XYZ file of C-alpha atoms in Angstrom:
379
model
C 0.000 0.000 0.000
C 2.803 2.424 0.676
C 5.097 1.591 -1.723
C 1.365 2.203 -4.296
C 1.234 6.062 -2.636
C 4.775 6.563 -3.270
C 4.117 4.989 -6.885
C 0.934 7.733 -7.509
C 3.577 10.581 -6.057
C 5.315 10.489 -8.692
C 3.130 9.453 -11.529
C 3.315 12.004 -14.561
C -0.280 13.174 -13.367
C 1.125 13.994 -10.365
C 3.696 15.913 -11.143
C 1.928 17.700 -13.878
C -0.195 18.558 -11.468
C 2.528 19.633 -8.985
C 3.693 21.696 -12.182
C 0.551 23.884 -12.297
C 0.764 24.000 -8.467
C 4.478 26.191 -8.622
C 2.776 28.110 -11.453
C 0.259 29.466 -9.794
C 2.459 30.030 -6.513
C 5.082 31.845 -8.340
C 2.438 33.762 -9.983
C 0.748 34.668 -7.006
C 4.373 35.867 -5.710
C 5.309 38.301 -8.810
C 1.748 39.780 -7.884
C 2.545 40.011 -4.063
C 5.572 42.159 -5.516
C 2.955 43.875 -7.536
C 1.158 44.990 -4.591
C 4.128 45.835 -3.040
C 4.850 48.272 -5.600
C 1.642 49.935 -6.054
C 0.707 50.353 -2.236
C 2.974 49.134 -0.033
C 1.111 49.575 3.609
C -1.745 47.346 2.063
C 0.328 44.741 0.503
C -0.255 41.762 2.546
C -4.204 42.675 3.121
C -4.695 42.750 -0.668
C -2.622 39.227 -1.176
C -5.539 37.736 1.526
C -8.044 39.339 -0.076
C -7.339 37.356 -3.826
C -6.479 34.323 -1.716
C -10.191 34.642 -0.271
C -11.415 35.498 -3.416
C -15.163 35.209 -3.533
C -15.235 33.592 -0.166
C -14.834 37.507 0.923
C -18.409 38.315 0.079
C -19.800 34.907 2.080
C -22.425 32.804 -0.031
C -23.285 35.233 -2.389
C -19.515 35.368 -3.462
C -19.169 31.756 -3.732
C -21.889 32.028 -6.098
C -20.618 35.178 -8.167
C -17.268 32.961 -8.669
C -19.800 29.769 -10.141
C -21.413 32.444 -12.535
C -18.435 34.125 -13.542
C -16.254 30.534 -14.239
C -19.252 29.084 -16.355
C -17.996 30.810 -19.760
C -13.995 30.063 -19.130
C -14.693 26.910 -18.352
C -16.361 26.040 -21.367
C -13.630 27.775 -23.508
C -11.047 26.520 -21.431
C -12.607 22.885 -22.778
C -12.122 24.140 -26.043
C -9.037 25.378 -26.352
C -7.723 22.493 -24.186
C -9.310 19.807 -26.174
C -7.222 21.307 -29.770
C -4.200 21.057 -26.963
C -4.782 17.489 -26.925
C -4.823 16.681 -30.276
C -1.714 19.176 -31.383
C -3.485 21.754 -32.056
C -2.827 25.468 -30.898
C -6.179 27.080 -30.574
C -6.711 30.527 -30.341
C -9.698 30.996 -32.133
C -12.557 30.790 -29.228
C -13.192 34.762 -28.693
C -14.145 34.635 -31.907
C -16.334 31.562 -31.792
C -17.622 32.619 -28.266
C -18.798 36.053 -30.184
C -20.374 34.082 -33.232
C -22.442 31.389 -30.581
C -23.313 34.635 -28.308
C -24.525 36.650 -31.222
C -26.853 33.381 -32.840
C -27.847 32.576 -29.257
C -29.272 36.601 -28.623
C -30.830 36.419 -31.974
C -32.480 33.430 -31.620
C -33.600 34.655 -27.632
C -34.981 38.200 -29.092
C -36.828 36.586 -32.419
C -37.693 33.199 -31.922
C -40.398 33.413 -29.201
C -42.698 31.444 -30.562
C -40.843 28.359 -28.963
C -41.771 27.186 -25.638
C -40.579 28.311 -22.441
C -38.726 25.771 -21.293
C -37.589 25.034 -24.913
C -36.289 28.269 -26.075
C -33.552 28.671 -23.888
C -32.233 25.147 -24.793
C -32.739 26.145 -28.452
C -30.388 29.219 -28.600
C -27.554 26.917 -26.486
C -27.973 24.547 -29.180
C -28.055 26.521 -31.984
C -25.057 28.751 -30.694
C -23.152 25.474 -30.647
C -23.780 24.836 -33.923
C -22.421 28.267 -35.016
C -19.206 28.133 -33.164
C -18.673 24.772 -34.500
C -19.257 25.778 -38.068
C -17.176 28.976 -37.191
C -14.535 26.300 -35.788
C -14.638 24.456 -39.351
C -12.825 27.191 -41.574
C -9.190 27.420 -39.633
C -9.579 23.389 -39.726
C -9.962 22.748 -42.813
C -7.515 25.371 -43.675
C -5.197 23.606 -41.430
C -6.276 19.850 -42.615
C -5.939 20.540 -46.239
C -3.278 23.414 -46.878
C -1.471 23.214 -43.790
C -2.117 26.579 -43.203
C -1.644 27.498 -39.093
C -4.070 27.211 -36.814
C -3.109 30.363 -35.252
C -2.513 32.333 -37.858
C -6.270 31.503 -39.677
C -8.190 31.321 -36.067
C -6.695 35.028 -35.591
C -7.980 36.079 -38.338
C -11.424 34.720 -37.932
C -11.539 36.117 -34.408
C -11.871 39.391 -36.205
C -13.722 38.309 -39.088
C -16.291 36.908 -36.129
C -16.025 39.978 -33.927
C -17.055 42.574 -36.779
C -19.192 40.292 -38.391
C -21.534 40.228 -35.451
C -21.293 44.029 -35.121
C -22.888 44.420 -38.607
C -25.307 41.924 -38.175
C -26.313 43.200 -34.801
C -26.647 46.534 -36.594
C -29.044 44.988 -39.205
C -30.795 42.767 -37.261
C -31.704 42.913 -33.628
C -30.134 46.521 -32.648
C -30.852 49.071 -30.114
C -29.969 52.200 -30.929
C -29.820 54.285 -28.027
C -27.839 51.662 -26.040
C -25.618 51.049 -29.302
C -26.612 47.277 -28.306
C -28.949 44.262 -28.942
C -32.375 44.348 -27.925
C -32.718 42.359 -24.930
C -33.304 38.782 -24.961
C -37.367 37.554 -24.028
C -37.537 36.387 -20.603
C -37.901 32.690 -21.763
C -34.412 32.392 -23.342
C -33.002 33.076 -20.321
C -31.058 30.519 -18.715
C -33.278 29.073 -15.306
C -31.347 29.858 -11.845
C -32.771 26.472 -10.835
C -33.022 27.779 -6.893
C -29.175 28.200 -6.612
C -29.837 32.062 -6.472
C -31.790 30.973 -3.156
C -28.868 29.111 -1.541
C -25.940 31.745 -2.539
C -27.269 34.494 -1.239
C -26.691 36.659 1.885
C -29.555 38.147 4.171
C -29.188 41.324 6.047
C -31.929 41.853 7.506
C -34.991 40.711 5.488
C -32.787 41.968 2.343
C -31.450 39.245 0.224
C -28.638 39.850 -1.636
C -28.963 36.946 -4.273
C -26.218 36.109 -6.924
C -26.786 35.737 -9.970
C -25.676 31.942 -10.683
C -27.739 29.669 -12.783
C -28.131 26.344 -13.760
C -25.569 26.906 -16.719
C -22.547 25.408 -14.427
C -23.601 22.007 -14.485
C -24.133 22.703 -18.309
C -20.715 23.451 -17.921
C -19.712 20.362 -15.720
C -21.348 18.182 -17.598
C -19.883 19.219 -21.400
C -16.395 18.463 -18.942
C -17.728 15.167 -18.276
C -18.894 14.664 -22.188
C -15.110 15.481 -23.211
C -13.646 13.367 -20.703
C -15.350 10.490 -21.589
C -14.442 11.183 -25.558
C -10.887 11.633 -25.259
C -9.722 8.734 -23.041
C -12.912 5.779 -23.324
C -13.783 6.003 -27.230
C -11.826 5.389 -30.180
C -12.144 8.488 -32.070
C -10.889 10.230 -28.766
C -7.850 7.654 -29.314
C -7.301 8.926 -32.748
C -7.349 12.580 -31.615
C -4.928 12.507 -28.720
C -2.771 10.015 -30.943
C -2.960 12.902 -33.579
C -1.564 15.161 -31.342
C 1.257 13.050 -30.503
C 2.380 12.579 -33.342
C 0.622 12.987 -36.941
C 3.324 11.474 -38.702
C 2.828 8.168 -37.025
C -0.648 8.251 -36.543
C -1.563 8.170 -40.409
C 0.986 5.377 -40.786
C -1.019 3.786 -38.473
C -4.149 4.566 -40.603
C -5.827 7.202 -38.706
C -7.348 9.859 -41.079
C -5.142 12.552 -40.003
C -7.260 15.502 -42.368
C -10.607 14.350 -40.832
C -9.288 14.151 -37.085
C -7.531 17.740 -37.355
C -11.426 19.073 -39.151
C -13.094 17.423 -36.901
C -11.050 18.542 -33.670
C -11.940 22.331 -34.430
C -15.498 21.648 -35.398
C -15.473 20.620 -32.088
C -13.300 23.102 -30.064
C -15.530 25.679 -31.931
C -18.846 24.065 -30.573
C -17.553 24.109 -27.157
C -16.761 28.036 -27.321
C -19.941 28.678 -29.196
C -21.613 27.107 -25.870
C -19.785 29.284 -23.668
C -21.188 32.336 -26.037
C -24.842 31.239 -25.071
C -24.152 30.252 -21.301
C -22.810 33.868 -21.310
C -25.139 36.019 -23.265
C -28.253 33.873 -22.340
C -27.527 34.511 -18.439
C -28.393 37.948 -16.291
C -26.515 40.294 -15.193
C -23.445 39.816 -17.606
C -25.248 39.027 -20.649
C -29.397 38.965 -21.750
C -28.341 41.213 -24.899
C -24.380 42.249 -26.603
C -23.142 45.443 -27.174
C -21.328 46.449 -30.330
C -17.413 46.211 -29.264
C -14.088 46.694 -31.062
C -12.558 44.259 -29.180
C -12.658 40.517 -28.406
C -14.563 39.215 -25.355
C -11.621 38.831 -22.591
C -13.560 35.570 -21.696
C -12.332 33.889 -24.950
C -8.594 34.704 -24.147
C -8.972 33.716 -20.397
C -9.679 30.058 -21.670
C -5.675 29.718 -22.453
C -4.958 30.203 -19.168
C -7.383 27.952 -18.021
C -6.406 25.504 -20.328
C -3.136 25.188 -19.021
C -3.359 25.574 -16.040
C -5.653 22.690 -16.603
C -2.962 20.501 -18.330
C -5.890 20.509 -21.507
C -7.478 17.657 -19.193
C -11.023 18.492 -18.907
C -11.727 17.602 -15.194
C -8.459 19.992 -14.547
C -10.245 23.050 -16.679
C -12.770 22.663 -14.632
C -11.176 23.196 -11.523
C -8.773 25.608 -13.107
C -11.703 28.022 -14.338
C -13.154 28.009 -10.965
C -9.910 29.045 -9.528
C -9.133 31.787 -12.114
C -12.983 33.097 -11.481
C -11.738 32.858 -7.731
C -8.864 35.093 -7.620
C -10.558 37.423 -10.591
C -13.145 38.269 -7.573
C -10.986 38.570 -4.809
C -9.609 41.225 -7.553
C -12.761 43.020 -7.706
C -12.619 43.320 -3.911
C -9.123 44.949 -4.468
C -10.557 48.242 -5.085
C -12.290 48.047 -1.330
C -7.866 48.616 -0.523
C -7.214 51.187 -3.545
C -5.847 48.764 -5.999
C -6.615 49.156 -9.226
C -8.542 45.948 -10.194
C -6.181 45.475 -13.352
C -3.770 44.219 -10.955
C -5.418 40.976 -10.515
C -4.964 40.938 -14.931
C -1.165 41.000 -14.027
C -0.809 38.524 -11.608
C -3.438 36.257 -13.904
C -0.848 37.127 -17.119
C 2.287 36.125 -14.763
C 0.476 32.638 -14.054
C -0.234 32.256 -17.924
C 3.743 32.983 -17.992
C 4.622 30.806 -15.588
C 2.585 27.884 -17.086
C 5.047 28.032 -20.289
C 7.664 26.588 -17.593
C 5.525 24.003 -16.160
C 7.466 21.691 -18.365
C 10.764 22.843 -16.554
C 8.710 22.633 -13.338
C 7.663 18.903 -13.714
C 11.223 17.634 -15.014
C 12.615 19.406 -12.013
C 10.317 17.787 -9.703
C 10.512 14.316 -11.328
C 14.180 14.261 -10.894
C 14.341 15.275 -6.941
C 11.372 13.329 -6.506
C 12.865 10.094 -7.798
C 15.957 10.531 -6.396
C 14.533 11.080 -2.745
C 12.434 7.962 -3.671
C 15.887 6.141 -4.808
C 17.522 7.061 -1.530
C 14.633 5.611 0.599
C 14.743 2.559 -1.520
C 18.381 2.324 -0.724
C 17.967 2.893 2.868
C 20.271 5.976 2.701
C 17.146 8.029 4.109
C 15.002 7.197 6.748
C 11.366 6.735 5.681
């Protein structure tokens, strides 16, 4: 049994895991410095108040950091599942945008569904946009071998001002230079988890504004688990990403796995679109923007942080929404709440060396274990 624990120690999970551990520590310490710099006497109260993060506001908090982690999540699935299978995507702000927009349209126009219907129409719907969005960068990728970056850049724009001219032509509000909001059936249900995170004072509740579109989230986690490591085609896709050489020696369709892989990254970001734009407070209509929905880029960082394995995004988006709160709370010490965007970009940084990190930790870790073996250490 022990000798089993010591084996799991120093499995590759584990230490991957260990990796993204130091990460976010050494993160967290180039933004202590940050604090440091910008206010000096509050430094140490504004590292506690990230570390408490939404726990700072009680239940209501905890339930703030479920709503906000629903979107990054879901694009932390996507770009993490095009991590598994080689792929380096970068195209889900645009894909969130495209889902978002067909998911508000769909909300504002199509009330002649159901109630409990229409809501699960526009999530679907907005899925099938992002996937379809998803398609062009991998075909461009299976077929002329052009980059994934490069084309999914380029359709993050081609998304972003697409939707601002159909928004203009379609469902638009022009006094609020935004869409018309969405009819209260498309709106996704709170399911009575408004009534459990939520703090009284008095007989004033201050609800948060969590809904039912977590579990969505947990569950499309669950989905891509269960694809990538119990199914063949999931086989074929991480195999791809290994190594595409071998993997269409060994017959796998290497074109149709790469197509396929951004059809569905794509339909995972075009998800986190609707679960966004469908959902109060943040969303219920978009505005016209010139630039690219930050929740798009923050599903890198979750990604890695994640190690692309989708139970780990899932856990990594709730801790990035975690520490993105306790950075709203910031201002309560007179931080500027970009800081908590620097200490999140020095954690993305940090994550490029998690490679370094696990190799580092391998080697001590099996040499400690070789010394105990040995009996040159006591146990």
């Amino acid at each position: 049994m022990k000798k089993k624990f010591s084996g799991f120690l120093v499995s590759p999970g584990a230490m991957s895991a260990y990796a993204s551990v130091m990460a976010i520590l050494v993160g967290l310490l180039f933004g202590f410095l940050i604090l440091l710099v910008s206010n000096p006497a509050q430094a140490v109260r504004g590292l506690g108040t990230i570390l408490m993060g939404g726990l700072g506001d009680s239940w209501r908090g905890v339930g703030q950091v479920l709503y906000y982690a629903t979107p990054i999540i879901m694009t932390g699935l996507s770009v993490g599942f095009a991590f598994k299978t080689g792929l380096f995507h970068i195209g889900a702000p645009g894909q969130l945008m495209v889902g978002g927009f067909v998911a508000v349209y769909i909300g504002v126009n199509w009330t002649f569904l159901p109630g409990a219907a229409h809501w699960i129409v526009g999530i679907l719907m907005a899925m099938l946009a992002g996937g379809l969005w998803g398609l062009v960068p991998g075909l461009f990728k299976a077929l002329f071998n052009v980059h994934e970056v490069i084309s999914s850049i380029m359709m993050n724009y081609i998304g972003m001002y697409g939707v601002n001219l159909l928004i203009e032509r379609t469902v638009y509000d022009q006094l609020k230079n935004q869409t018309v909001s969405v009819a209260g059936t498309a709106v996704i249900p709170k399911g009575g988890l408004d009534q459990i995170f939520v703090n009284y004072t008095g007989d004033y509740a201050d609800a948060s504004t969590v809904n039912i579109g977590i579990f969505i989230a947990i569950l499309m986690a669950i989905v891509i688990f269960v694809l990538l490591y119990k199914t063949q085609f999931g086989f074929e896709l991480r195999a791809c990403g290994l190594n595409r050489h071998a993997s269409r020696y060994a017959g796998i369709n290497e074109k149709r796995t790469i197509a396929l892989s951004m059809v569905i990254a794509g339909t995972l970001a075009g998800c986190a679109g609707a679960l966004m734009y469908l959902a109060p407070a943040s969303g219920l209509h978009m505005r016209v923007e010139e630039i690219l929905s930050p929740e798009g880029f923050n599903g890198i960082p979750v990604a890695l942080l994640g190690l692309s394995n989708p139970i780990g995004v899932v856990f990594a988006g709730l801790f990035i929404a975690h520490i993105e709160q306790g950075g709203f709370y910031l201002q309560r010490l007179e931080y500027m709440p970009e800081v908590i965007d620097i200490i999140i970009a020095a954690i993305i940084y940090f994550s490029a060396f998690s490679l370094l990190f696990k190799r580092l930790l391998s080697k001590w870790l099996l040499a400690r274990q070789s010394r105990r073996e040995e009996g040159g250490e006591p146990k």
